Amino acid sequence: MDFLNNLFLPPSATHLHLVKYMILLVYFIHIPFISLLFGGLFYSLYFRVLTVIEKKDFYLDVSRDFADILIFRKSAGIFLGVLPLIILTLIEGQVFYDAPIQIVSFMIYTTILVAVGISLAYFYQSTFRMSGVGFLLQLFSGGFALIFLIIAYYIFWAASALVLDPGRWFIITQVWELLYSWNAVARFLHFVTASFAVAGVALLFFFFNWKEFQQEADPEYAFYMRKVGGGIALAFTLLQPIFIFWNLATMPNVALSAPVYALSILVLILMFFISMTLYLLLRDHRVKLGTNAFMLFIFTFLVMIVNDHVARESATQNQTQVLVTRAEEVQGKLKAEREAQMASAEQPDVQLGEKIYNEQCSTCHQFDKRVVGPAYNSVLSQYSDKREELVKFVRNPYKINPDYPPMPNLGLTDHQAQSVIAYLYKHFEEEKNKK
């Protein structure tokens, strides 16, 4: 998909600075949402299958609650699920402009698969409100939704692992080649287990504390939901350090830095506090602690995203510098072209030239005698038919006559240089006519 590079323009230095924050914003919006949807879909499907195996409608209620609470509304799927990935694809096209990495292609695959997966997830959610829907329809819709999301986010996290390893950018050109990376595996499994943990915490938060979902359930069902949500959250929270260390151990050296280690330690500390909160919730049956655990988990997600972004910035430092240099070169070229166009469109201004001569030239030059530089009368006669050459010399002077010191660069624009030359020749002709 090399033709995709033609769809993007080289970014400016200011634009590159802005997109860093745009990437963070997109991740802040998308990752928590998709983690809840992914975890909620998995557990809803799990309890739906358990309903058939155990032949208990009790599990059907649990499956329905997971689907209703954590898959959210369809508008959320568009604005928090698909749209951020489209924006991220456009951003990556700018950040990796002309780089030997197929990141835009990988993001397009991810976006398409996520759009299909989310659509199937919402269909699966709607089957709980339909009458006469069979188990197989729910199994296939929910199962395929989960499969599409698993493939999509393996590509997503494998692509993010590739970004951290510039040495492999030109090697990995096909999507299946992304599979062969331990860091990709670590990042994907970290995402999956974190999604399972936050889904359990979110179930506690929304089921017991959120007014829209809060309900007067019978004590047995409420106890089970507390046990399921808290147990799931605590078990997968305790697994997080394994994947944090695995991610660090397999991360390329170019992406590692002191801030990455420091933020990883902060994540571990936050995970410890989340685990203690969940333990107290389960031990003392204090469902209100679900709010604390949920807020802590969202904050931890944000720290993890910032940590990943810091690693990304370290790994892409050379690419950023290349783009900044290129942007400065393009900017300089455009500025020179604009000045040339303006100069060609404007006639020399003799009055402006006289002003420049009096303020900047007369200190070193006179018409009829040598001061610091040669007398103008002796020089101008030599360039009567070569005025453009004289204009170029005034703009970028260089040493010609060893008897005189080099002329300093006055920083004149093309129009200013043409104006001062026009004034000098006008004055020169007037003096010559007087004689």
C-alpha positions as a LaTeX table, in Angstrom:
\begin{tabular}{lrrr}
\hline
Residue & $x$ (\AA) & $y$ (\AA) & $z$ (\AA) \\
\hline
Met1 & 0.00 & 0.00 & 0.00 \\
Asp2 & 2.77 & 2.46 & $-0.88$ \\
Phe3 & 0.21 & 4.61 & $-2.70$ \\
Leu4 & $-1.23$ & 5.57 & 0.70 \\
Asn5 & 1.80 & 7.76 & 1.33 \\
Asn6 & 0.61 & 10.00 & $-1.52$ \\
Leu7 & $-2.54$ & 10.81 & 0.44 \\
Phe8 & $-0.54$ & 12.70 & 3.09 \\
Leu9 & 1.47 & 15.90 & 3.10 \\
Pro10 & 4.75 & 16.30 & 5.01 \\
Pro11 & 3.87 & 17.78 & 8.43 \\
Ser12 & 5.28 & 21.03 & 9.77 \\
Ala13 & 7.28 & 21.21 & 13.01 \\
Thr14 & 4.32 & 22.86 & 14.77 \\
His15 & 1.98 & 20.15 & 13.48 \\
Leu16 & 4.29 & 17.40 & 14.74 \\
His17 & 4.24 & 18.96 & 18.22 \\
Leu18 & 0.44 & 19.09 & 18.13 \\
Val19 & $-0.09$ & 15.49 & 16.99 \\
Lys20 & 1.80 & 14.17 & 20.03 \\
Tyr21 & $-1.03$ & 15.42 & 22.21 \\
Met22 & $-3.65$ & 14.29 & 19.70 \\
Ile23 & $-2.29$ & 10.72 & 19.88 \\
Leu24 & $-2.52$ & 10.79 & 23.68 \\
Leu25 & $-6.09$ & 12.14 & 23.51 \\
Val26 & $-7.16$ & 9.44 & 21.05 \\
Tyr27 & $-5.70$ & 6.70 & 23.27 \\
Phe28 & $-7.33$ & 8.22 & 26.39 \\
Ile29 & $-10.70$ & 8.08 & 24.64 \\
His30 & $-10.40$ & 4.74 & 22.86 \\
Ile31 & $-8.47$ & 2.31 & 25.08 \\
Pro32 & $-10.66$ & 2.46 & 28.25 \\
Phe33 & $-13.83$ & 2.17 & 26.15 \\
Ile34 & $-12.65$ & $-0.76$ & 24.03 \\
Ser35 & $-11.24$ & $-2.52$ & 27.10 \\
Leu36 & $-14.66$ & $-2.40$ & 28.79 \\
Leu37 & $-16.42$ & $-3.56$ & 25.63 \\
Phe38 & $-13.90$ & $-6.37$ & 25.05 \\
Gly39 & $-14.05$ & $-7.62$ & 28.64 \\
Gly40 & $-17.82$ & $-7.22$ & 28.89 \\
Leu41 & $-18.40$ & $-9.11$ & 25.64 \\
Phe42 & $-16.13$ & $-11.97$ & 26.73 \\
Tyr43 & $-17.83$ & $-12.43$ & 30.11 \\
Ser44 & $-21.32$ & $-12.06$ & 28.69 \\
Leu45 & $-20.55$ & $-14.76$ & 26.15 \\
Tyr46 & $-18.93$ & $-16.94$ & 28.82 \\
Phe47 & $-22.01$ & $-16.82$ & 31.08 \\
Arg48 & $-24.32$ & $-17.30$ & 28.08 \\
Val49 & $-22.51$ & $-20.58$ & 27.31 \\
Leu50 & $-22.61$ & $-21.46$ & 31.03 \\
Thr51 & $-26.40$ & $-21.02$ & 30.93 \\
Val52 & $-26.67$ & $-23.91$ & 28.44 \\
Ile53 & $-24.10$ & $-26.10$ & 30.17 \\
Glu54 & $-25.51$ & $-25.65$ & 33.70 \\
Lys55 & $-29.10$ & $-25.21$ & 32.47 \\
Lys56 & $-29.64$ & $-22.29$ & 34.89 \\
Asp57 & $-31.42$ & $-19.10$ & 33.87 \\
Phe58 & $-29.54$ & $-17.41$ & 36.70 \\
Tyr59 & $-26.45$ & $-17.26$ & 34.46 \\
Leu60 & $-28.54$ & $-15.82$ & 31.64 \\
Asp61 & $-29.26$ & $-12.77$ & 33.83 \\
Val62 & $-25.54$ & $-12.38$ & 34.52 \\
Ser63 & $-24.79$ & $-12.63$ & 30.79 \\
Arg64 & $-27.46$ & $-10.01$ & 30.00 \\
Asp65 & $-26.15$ & $-7.63$ & 32.66 \\
Phe66 & $-22.59$ & $-7.84$ & 31.35 \\
Ala67 & $-23.86$ & $-7.08$ & 27.83 \\
Asp68 & $-26.18$ & $-4.23$ & 28.89 \\
Ile69 & $-23.74$ & $-2.56$ & 31.28 \\
Leu70 & $-20.38$ & $-2.83$ & 29.49 \\
Ile71 & $-21.16$ & $-2.78$ & 25.77 \\
Phe72 & $-22.86$ & 0.62 & 26.17 \\
Arg73 & $-24.91$ & 2.35 & 23.48 \\
Lys74 & $-24.31$ & 2.29 & 19.73 \\
Ser75 & $-23.32$ & 5.95 & 19.60 \\
Ala76 & $-20.45$ & 5.16 & 21.98 \\
Gly77 & $-19.24$ & 2.48 & 19.59 \\
Ile78 & $-19.02$ & 5.04 & 16.80 \\
Phe79 & $-17.55$ & 8.00 & 18.68 \\
Leu80 & $-15.35$ & 6.12 & 21.16 \\
Gly81 & $-14.62$ & 2.97 & 19.14 \\
Val82 & $-14.37$ & 3.50 & 15.37 \\
Leu83 & $-13.89$ & 7.26 & 14.95 \\
Pro84 & $-10.75$ & 7.47 & 17.16 \\
Leu85 & $-9.11$ & 4.73 & 15.06 \\
Ile86 & $-9.84$ & 6.65 & 11.86 \\
Ile87 & $-8.31$ & 9.78 & 13.40 \\
Leu88 & $-5.32$ & 7.78 & 14.62 \\
Thr89 & $-4.79$ & 6.37 & 11.12 \\
Leu90 & $-4.64$ & 9.89 & 9.69 \\
Ile91 & $-2.27$ & 11.01 & 12.45 \\
Glu92 & 0.06 & 8.05 & 11.91 \\
Gly93 & 0.17 & 8.88 & 8.21 \\
Gln94 & 1.54 & 12.29 & 9.16 \\
Val95 & 3.96 & 11.14 & 11.87 \\
Phe96 & 5.46 & 8.39 & 9.70 \\
Tyr97 & 5.38 & 10.30 & 6.43 \\
Asp98 & 7.91 & 8.81 & 3.99 \\
Ala99 & 9.16 & 6.36 & 6.67 \\
Pro100 & 9.76 & 2.66 & 5.78 \\
Ile101 & 6.92 & 1.44 & 7.99 \\
Gln102 & 3.49 & 0.26 & 6.84 \\
Ile103 & 1.71 & 1.68 & 9.89 \\
Val104 & $-1.16$ & 3.21 & 7.89 \\
Ser105 & $-1.93$ & $-0.12$ & 6.24 \\
Phe106 & $-1.95$ & $-1.89$ & 9.62 \\
Met107 & $-4.22$ & 0.78 & 11.11 \\
Ile108 & $-6.66$ & 0.42 & 8.20 \\
Tyr109 & $-6.88$ & $-3.34$ & 8.80 \\
Thr110 & $-7.46$ & $-2.68$ & 12.51 \\
Thr111 & $-10.16$ & $-0.07$ & 11.89 \\
Ile112 & $-12.12$ & $-2.30$ & 9.50 \\
Leu113 & $-11.96$ & $-5.31$ & 11.83 \\
Val114 & $-12.96$ & $-3.20$ & 14.85 \\
Ala115 & $-15.91$ & $-1.70$ & 12.96 \\
Val116 & $-17.16$ & $-5.19$ & 12.09 \\
Gly117 & $-16.49$ & $-6.51$ & 15.62 \\
Ile118 & $-18.32$ & $-3.62$ & 17.33 \\
Ser119 & $-21.27$ & $-3.96$ & 14.94 \\
Leu120 & $-21.58$ & $-7.66$ & 15.77 \\
Ala121 & $-21.21$ & $-6.87$ & 19.49 \\
Tyr122 & $-24.17$ & $-4.48$ & 19.32 \\
Phe123 & $-26.21$ & $-7.06$ & 17.43 \\
Tyr124 & $-25.33$ & $-9.59$ & 20.13 \\
Gln125 & $-26.43$ & $-7.10$ & 22.80 \\
Ser126 & $-29.74$ & $-6.52$ & 20.99 \\
Thr127 & $-30.54$ & $-10.25$ & 20.91 \\
Phe128 & $-31.25$ & $-10.14$ & 24.65 \\
Arg129 & $-34.20$ & $-7.83$ & 23.90 \\
Met130 & $-35.56$ & $-9.96$ & 21.04 \\
Ser131 & $-38.13$ & $-12.63$ & 21.57 \\
Gly132 & $-37.54$ & $-16.17$ & 20.35 \\
Val133 & $-33.79$ & $-15.73$ & 19.76 \\
Gly134 & $-31.92$ & $-19.01$ & 19.92 \\
Phe135 & $-28.65$ & $-19.70$ & 21.68 \\
Leu136 & $-26.80$ & $-20.39$ & 18.41 \\
Leu137 & $-27.55$ & $-16.91$ & 17.02 \\
Gln138 & $-26.19$ & $-15.32$ & 20.19 \\
Leu139 & $-23.19$ & $-17.63$ & 20.19 \\
Phe140 & $-22.29$ & $-16.88$ & 16.57 \\
Ser141 & $-22.86$ & $-13.11$ & 16.77 \\
Gly142 & $-21.02$ & $-12.74$ & 20.07 \\
Gly143 & $-18.34$ & $-15.26$ & 19.15 \\
Phe144 & $-17.53$ & $-13.67$ & 15.81 \\
Ala145 & $-17.57$ & $-10.21$ & 17.41 \\
Leu146 & $-14.96$ & $-11.43$ & 19.88 \\
Ile147 & $-12.87$ & $-13.09$ & 17.14 \\
Phe148 & $-12.83$ & $-9.91$ & 15.02 \\
Leu149 & $-11.81$ & $-7.82$ & 18.05 \\
Ile150 & $-9.08$ & $-10.28$ & 19.04 \\
Ile151 & $-7.56$ & $-10.18$ & 15.53 \\
Ala152 & $-7.95$ & $-6.39$ & 15.33 \\
Tyr153 & $-6.22$ & $-5.69$ & 18.60 \\
Tyr154 & $-3.47$ & $-8.18$ & 18.05 \\
Ile155 & $-2.66$ & $-6.22$ & 14.87 \\
Phe156 & $-3.06$ & $-2.94$ & 16.78 \\
Trp157 & $-0.68$ & $-3.86$ & 19.60 \\
Ala158 & 1.74 & $-5.62$ & 17.26 \\
Ala159 & 1.87 & $-2.45$ & 15.14 \\
Ser160 & 2.50 & $-0.38$ & 18.27 \\
Ala161 & 5.34 & $-2.79$ & 19.16 \\
Leu162 & 6.77 & $-2.32$ & 15.66 \\
Val163 & 6.75 & 1.47 & 16.12 \\
Leu164 & 9.06 & 0.98 & 19.12 \\
Asp165 & 11.58 & $-0.94$ & 16.99 \\
Pro166 & 12.80 & 1.27 & 14.08 \\
Gly167 & 15.29 & $-1.41$ & 13.04 \\
Arg168 & 12.38 & $-3.60$ & 11.87 \\
Trp169 & 10.39 & $-0.89$ & 10.06 \\
Phe170 & 11.65 & $-1.76$ & 6.58 \\
Ile171 & 11.53 & $-5.52$ & 7.25 \\
Ile172 & 7.86 & $-5.86$ & 8.26 \\
Thr173 & 5.77 & $-5.12$ & 5.18 \\
Gln174 & 2.87 & $-7.60$ & 5.51 \\
Val175 & 0.34 & $-7.83$ & 8.31 \\
Trp176 & 1.09 & $-11.50$ & 9.12 \\
Glu177 & 4.76 & $-10.62$ & 9.67 \\
Leu178 & 3.67 & $-8.66$ & 12.74 \\
Leu179 & 2.96 & $-11.93$ & 14.54 \\
Tyr180 & 6.63 & $-12.76$ & 15.13 \\
Ser181 & 7.42 & $-10.49$ & 18.06 \\
Trp182 & 7.50 & $-11.34$ & 21.76 \\
Asn183 & 6.83 & $-7.71$ & 22.61 \\
Ala184 & 3.68 & $-7.84$ & 20.46 \\
Val185 & 2.52 & $-10.93$ & 22.37 \\
Ala186 & 3.28 & $-9.26$ & 25.72 \\
Arg187 & 1.43 & $-6.06$ & 24.80 \\
Phe188 & $-1.61$ & $-7.92$ & 23.47 \\
Leu189 & $-1.91$ & $-10.21$ & 26.52 \\
His190 & $-1.42$ & $-7.20$ & 28.79 \\
Phe191 & $-4.35$ & $-5.53$ & 27.01 \\
Val192 & $-6.53$ & $-8.65$ & 27.30 \\
Thr193 & $-5.88$ & $-9.26$ & 31.00 \\
Ala194 & $-6.25$ & $-5.55$ & 31.81 \\
Ser195 & $-9.57$ & $-5.57$ & 29.91 \\
Phe196 & $-10.78$ & $-8.53$ & 31.97 \\
Ala197 & $-9.75$ & $-6.78$ & 35.20 \\
Val198 & $-11.35$ & $-3.43$ & 34.37 \\
Ala199 & $-14.52$ & $-5.20$ & 33.17 \\
Gly200 & $-14.92$ & $-6.78$ & 36.61 \\
Val201 & $-14.34$ & $-3.44$ & 38.35 \\
Ala202 & $-16.73$ & $-1.65$ & 35.98 \\
Leu203 & $-19.44$ & $-4.26$ & 36.65 \\
Leu204 & $-19.20$ & $-3.47$ & 40.39 \\
Phe205 & $-19.21$ & 0.26 & 39.77 \\
Phe206 & $-22.15$ & 0.40 & 37.36 \\
Phe207 & $-24.25$ & $-2.39$ & 38.85 \\
Phe208 & $-24.13$ & $-1.09$ & 42.41 \\
Asn209 & $-23.34$ & 2.62 & 42.15 \\
Trp210 & $-24.48$ & 4.02 & 38.80 \\
Lys211 & $-28.04$ & 5.34 & 38.86 \\
Glu212 & $-28.85$ & 4.33 & 35.30 \\
Phe213 & $-28.02$ & 0.68 & 36.00 \\
Gln214 & $-28.62$ & 0.53 & 39.73 \\
Gln215 & $-31.37$ & $-1.91$ & 40.57 \\
Glu216 & $-32.95$ & $-3.60$ & 43.56 \\
Ala217 & $-31.70$ & $-7.12$ & 42.95 \\
Asp218 & $-32.45$ & $-9.96$ & 45.33 \\
Pro219 & $-29.67$ & $-10.48$ & 47.92 \\
Glu220 & $-28.48$ & $-13.76$ & 46.41 \\
Tyr221 & $-28.04$ & $-12.26$ & 42.94 \\
Ala222 & $-26.38$ & $-9.10$ & 44.31 \\
Phe223 & $-23.98$ & $-11.24$ & 46.35 \\
Tyr224 & $-23.08$ & $-13.29$ & 43.29 \\
Met225 & $-22.51$ & $-10.19$ & 41.14 \\
Arg226 & $-20.26$ & $-8.73$ & 43.82 \\
Lys227 & $-18.32$ & $-11.98$ & 44.03 \\
Val228 & $-18.02$ & $-12.33$ & 40.26 \\
Gly229 & $-17.05$ & $-8.72$ & 39.58 \\
Gly230 & $-14.67$ & $-8.46$ & 42.52 \\
Gly231 & $-13.16$ & $-11.90$ & 41.98 \\
Ile232 & $-12.53$ & $-11.33$ & 38.27 \\
Ala233 & $-11.06$ & $-7.87$ & 38.91 \\
Leu234 & $-8.79$ & $-9.03$ & 41.74 \\
Ala235 & $-7.51$ & $-12.12$ & 39.92 \\
Phe236 & $-6.55$ & $-10.26$ & 36.74 \\
Thr237 & $-5.22$ & $-7.23$ & 38.61 \\
Leu238 & $-2.78$ & $-9.52$ & 40.42 \\
Leu239 & $-1.60$ & $-10.79$ & 37.02 \\
Gln240 & $-0.70$ & $-7.30$ & 35.75 \\
Pro241 & 2.88 & $-7.16$ & 37.12 \\
Ile242 & 3.77 & $-10.24$ & 35.04 \\
Phe243 & 2.82 & $-8.50$ & 31.80 \\
Ile244 & 4.37 & $-5.18$ & 32.84 \\
Phe245 & 7.73 & $-6.90$ & 33.40 \\
Trp246 & 7.31 & $-8.97$ & 30.23 \\
Asn247 & 6.65 & $-5.82$ & 28.22 \\
Leu248 & 9.74 & $-4.10$ & 29.65 \\
Ala249 & 11.91 & $-7.17$ & 29.13 \\
Thr250 & 10.98 & $-7.47$ & 25.43 \\
Met251 & 10.86 & $-3.74$ & 24.63 \\
Pro252 & 13.65 & $-2.55$ & 22.28 \\
Asn253 & 16.45 & $-0.62$ & 24.01 \\
Val254 & 15.82 & 2.44 & 21.86 \\
Ala255 & 12.38 & 2.82 & 23.50 \\
Leu256 & 13.54 & 2.38 & 27.10 \\
Ser257 & 14.35 & 5.37 & 29.29 \\
Ala258 & 14.31 & 6.44 & 32.94 \\
Pro259 & 10.74 & 7.90 & 32.64 \\
Val260 & 9.50 & 4.56 & 31.21 \\
Tyr261 & 10.87 & 2.67 & 34.23 \\
Ala262 & 9.54 & 5.32 & 36.63 \\
Leu263 & 6.03 & 5.22 & 35.14 \\
Ser264 & 6.08 & 1.40 & 35.17 \\
Ile265 & 6.85 & 1.50 & 38.90 \\
Leu266 & 3.97 & 3.95 & 39.39 \\
Val267 & 1.63 & 1.53 & 37.56 \\
Leu268 & 2.75 & $-1.31$ & 39.85 \\
Ile269 & 2.04 & 0.84 & 42.93 \\
Leu270 & $-1.41$ & 1.73 & 41.60 \\
Met271 & $-2.12$ & $-1.93$ & 40.89 \\
Phe272 & $-1.22$ & $-2.72$ & 44.49 \\
Phe273 & $-3.74$ & $-0.16$ & 45.79 \\
Ile274 & $-6.40$ & $-1.48$ & 43.40 \\
Ser275 & $-5.78$ & $-5.02$ & 44.64 \\
Met276 & $-6.08$ & $-3.94$ & 48.29 \\
Thr277 & $-9.30$ & $-2.04$ & 47.53 \\
Leu278 & $-10.81$ & $-5.08$ & 45.81 \\
Tyr279 & $-9.72$ & $-7.36$ & 48.63 \\
Leu280 & $-11.45$ & $-5.11$ & 51.19 \\
Leu281 & $-14.54$ & $-4.96$ & 48.98 \\
Leu282 & $-14.79$ & $-8.75$ & 48.86 \\
Arg283 & $-13.92$ & $-9.28$ & 52.53 \\
Asp284 & $-16.20$ & $-6.62$ & 54.02 \\
His285 & $-18.94$ & $-6.63$ & 51.32 \\
Arg286 & $-18.43$ & $-2.88$ & 50.83 \\
Val287 & $-19.70$ & $-2.38$ & 47.29 \\
Lys288 & $-19.10$ & 1.38 & 47.51 \\
Leu289 & $-15.39$ & 0.59 & 47.23 \\
Gly290 & $-16.15$ & $-0.41$ & 43.64 \\
Thr291 & $-16.21$ & 3.30 & 42.77 \\
Asn292 & $-12.73$ & 3.80 & 44.25 \\
Ala293 & $-11.38$ & 0.75 & 42.43 \\
Phe294 & $-12.93$ & 1.84 & 39.11 \\
Met295 & $-11.53$ & 5.40 & 39.33 \\
Leu296 & $-8.11$ & 4.04 & 40.30 \\
Phe297 & $-8.19$ & 1.66 & 37.35 \\
Ile298 & $-9.10$ & 4.42 & 34.87 \\
Phe299 & $-6.27$ & 6.56 & 36.25 \\
Thr300 & $-3.91$ & 3.58 & 35.95 \\
Phe301 & $-4.95$ & 3.15 & 32.32 \\
Leu302 & $-4.06$ & 6.79 & 31.68 \\
Val303 & $-0.62$ & 6.34 & 33.29 \\
Met304 & $-0.03$ & 3.21 & 31.19 \\
Ile305 & $-0.96$ & 5.13 & 28.03 \\
Val306 & 1.41 & 7.98 & 28.94 \\
Asn307 & 4.15 & 5.43 & 29.63 \\
Asp308 & 3.63 & 3.83 & 26.23 \\
His309 & 3.68 & 7.28 & 24.62 \\
Val310 & 7.00 & 8.15 & 26.32 \\
Ala311 & 8.53 & 4.92 & 24.96 \\
Arg312 & 7.14 & 5.74 & 21.53 \\
Glu313 & 8.65 & 9.24 & 21.58 \\
Ser314 & 12.08 & 7.82 & 22.43 \\
Ala315 & 11.87 & 5.23 & 19.64 \\
Thr316 & 10.69 & 7.70 & 16.98 \\
Gln317 & 13.07 & 10.53 & 17.88 \\
Asn318 & 15.10 & 10.18 & 14.67 \\
Gln319 & 11.98 & 10.05 & 12.51 \\
Thr320 & 10.67 & 13.21 & 14.19 \\
Gln321 & 13.99 & 14.98 & 13.62 \\
Val322 & 13.99 & 13.98 & 9.95 \\
Leu323 & 10.47 & 15.40 & 9.53 \\
Val324 & 11.37 & 18.61 & 11.39 \\
Thr325 & 14.45 & 19.13 & 9.19 \\
Arg326 & 12.43 & 18.40 & 6.08 \\
Ala327 & 9.69 & 20.79 & 7.20 \\
Glu328 & 12.25 & 23.56 & 7.77 \\
Glu329 & 13.74 & 22.97 & 4.32 \\
Val330 & 10.31 & 23.05 & 2.69 \\
Gln331 & 9.40 & 26.18 & 4.68 \\
Gly332 & 12.62 & 27.89 & 3.61 \\
Lys333 & 12.06 & 26.98 & $-0.01$ \\
Leu334 & 8.48 & 28.26 & 0.07 \\
Lys335 & 9.63 & 31.49 & 1.71 \\
Ala336 & 12.28 & 32.03 & $-0.97$ \\
Glu337 & 9.73 & 31.33 & $-3.71$ \\
Arg338 & 7.26 & 33.78 & $-2.15$ \\
Glu339 & 9.93 & 36.46 & $-1.92$ \\
Ala340 & 10.96 & 35.84 & $-5.51$ \\
Gln341 & 7.34 & 36.10 & $-6.66$ \\
Met342 & 6.82 & 39.28 & $-4.67$ \\
Ala343 & 10.04 & 40.74 & $-6.03$ \\
Ser344 & 9.06 & 39.93 & $-9.60$ \\
Ala345 & 5.62 & 41.41 & $-9.05$ \\
Glu346 & 6.88 & 44.62 & $-7.39$ \\
Gln347 & 8.76 & 47.37 & $-9.15$ \\
Pro348 & 11.91 & 48.68 & $-7.41$ \\
Asp349 & 11.07 & 51.50 & $-5.00$ \\
Val350 & 13.66 & 54.26 & $-5.44$ \\
Gln351 & 12.58 & 56.06 & $-2.27$ \\
Leu352 & 12.96 & 52.86 & $-0.28$ \\
Gly353 & 16.38 & 52.37 & $-1.89$ \\
Glu354 & 17.48 & 55.89 & $-0.89$ \\
Lys355 & 16.34 & 55.22 & 2.70 \\
Ile356 & 18.32 & 51.95 & 2.84 \\
Tyr357 & 21.38 & 53.67 & 1.36 \\
Asn358 & 21.29 & 56.49 & 3.93 \\
Glu359 & 20.70 & 54.13 & 6.87 \\
Gln360 & 22.94 & 51.18 & 5.99 \\
Cys361 & 25.20 & 51.84 & 2.99 \\
Ser362 & 26.52 & 55.41 & 3.33 \\
Thr363 & 28.67 & 54.52 & 6.34 \\
Cys364 & 30.98 & 52.45 & 4.16 \\
His365 & 30.32 & 53.82 & 0.64 \\
Gln366 & 30.22 & 57.20 & $-1.10$ \\
Phe367 & 29.71 & 57.86 & $-4.78$ \\
Asp368 & 32.83 & 59.87 & $-5.50$ \\
Lys369 & 35.40 & 58.63 & $-2.97$ \\
Arg370 & 36.60 & 55.56 & $-1.14$ \\
Val371 & 35.50 & 55.20 & 2.52 \\
Val372 & 35.60 & 51.59 & 3.76 \\
Gly373 & 34.51 & 50.15 & 0.45 \\
Pro374 & 35.15 & 51.40 & $-3.08$ \\
Ala375 & 33.49 & 54.51 & $-4.54$ \\
Tyr376 & 30.17 & 53.69 & $-6.20$ \\
Asn377 & 31.04 & 55.66 & $-9.36$ \\
Ser378 & 33.89 & 53.25 & $-10.08$ \\
Val379 & 31.78 & 50.15 & $-9.43$ \\
Leu380 & 28.43 & 50.99 & $-10.98$ \\
Ser381 & 29.92 & 51.69 & $-14.41$ \\
Gln382 & 31.21 & 48.09 & $-14.46$ \\
Tyr383 & 27.76 & 46.57 & $-13.81$ \\
Ser384 & 25.56 & 48.70 & $-16.07$ \\
Asp385 & 24.51 & 45.65 & $-18.07$ \\
Lys386 & 24.68 & 43.23 & $-15.14$ \\
Arg387 & 22.33 & 44.70 & $-12.56$ \\
Glu388 & 20.84 & 41.35 & $-11.53$ \\
Glu389 & 24.32 & 40.12 & $-10.71$ \\
Leu390 & 24.83 & 43.19 & $-8.53$ \\
Val391 & 21.50 & 42.54 & $-6.79$ \\
Lys392 & 22.61 & 38.99 & $-5.97$ \\
Phe393 & 25.91 & 40.30 & $-4.61$ \\
Val394 & 24.14 & 42.80 & $-2.33$ \\
Arg395 & 21.91 & 40.05 & $-0.96$ \\
Asn396 & 24.77 & 37.58 & $-0.43$ \\
Pro397 & 28.09 & 39.49 & $-0.55$ \\
Tyr398 & 31.42 & 37.74 & $-0.89$ \\
Lys399 & 35.02 & 39.03 & $-1.05$ \\
Ile400 & 36.06 & 40.15 & $-4.55$ \\
Asn401 & 38.84 & 42.74 & $-4.24$ \\
Pro402 & 41.63 & 41.90 & $-1.77$ \\
Asp403 & 42.25 & 45.64 & $-1.27$ \\
Tyr404 & 38.94 & 46.00 & 0.54 \\
Pro405 & 37.45 & 44.20 & 3.56 \\
Pro406 & 34.53 & 41.84 & 2.87 \\
Met407 & 31.11 & 43.45 & 2.76 \\
Pro408 & 28.78 & 42.33 & 5.58 \\
Asn409 & 25.46 & 40.70 & 4.78 \\
Leu410 & 22.76 & 43.32 & 5.40 \\
Gly411 & 19.91 & 40.77 & 5.32 \\
Leu412 & 18.02 & 42.56 & 2.56 \\
Thr413 & 15.13 & 40.96 & 0.72 \\
Asp414 & 15.21 & 40.70 & $-3.04$ \\
His415 & 12.87 & 43.69 & $-3.36$ \\
Gln416 & 14.96 & 45.79 & $-0.99$ \\
Ala417 & 18.16 & 44.92 & $-2.86$ \\
Gln418 & 16.58 & 45.83 & $-6.22$ \\
Ser419 & 15.32 & 49.11 & $-4.74$ \\
Val420 & 18.73 & 50.18 & $-3.41$ \\
Ile421 & 20.42 & 49.29 & $-6.73$ \\
Ala422 & 17.75 & 51.30 & $-8.59$ \\
Tyr423 & 18.44 & 54.31 & $-6.36$ \\
Leu424 & 22.24 & 54.00 & $-6.80$ \\
Tyr425 & 21.95 & 53.95 & $-10.60$ \\
Lys426 & 19.45 & 56.79 & $-10.60$ \\
His427 & 21.81 & 58.94 & $-8.52$ \\
Phe428 & 24.78 & 57.79 & $-10.64$ \\
Glu429 & 23.02 & 58.79 & $-13.89$ \\
Glu430 & 21.97 & 62.15 & $-12.47$ \\
Glu431 & 25.54 & 62.97 & $-11.41$ \\
Lys432 & 26.87 & 61.88 & $-14.80$ \\
Asn433 & 24.35 & 64.07 & $-16.66$ \\
Lys434 & 25.34 & 67.10 & $-14.61$ \\
Lys435 & 28.84 & 66.79 & $-15.96$ \\
\hline
\end{tabular}
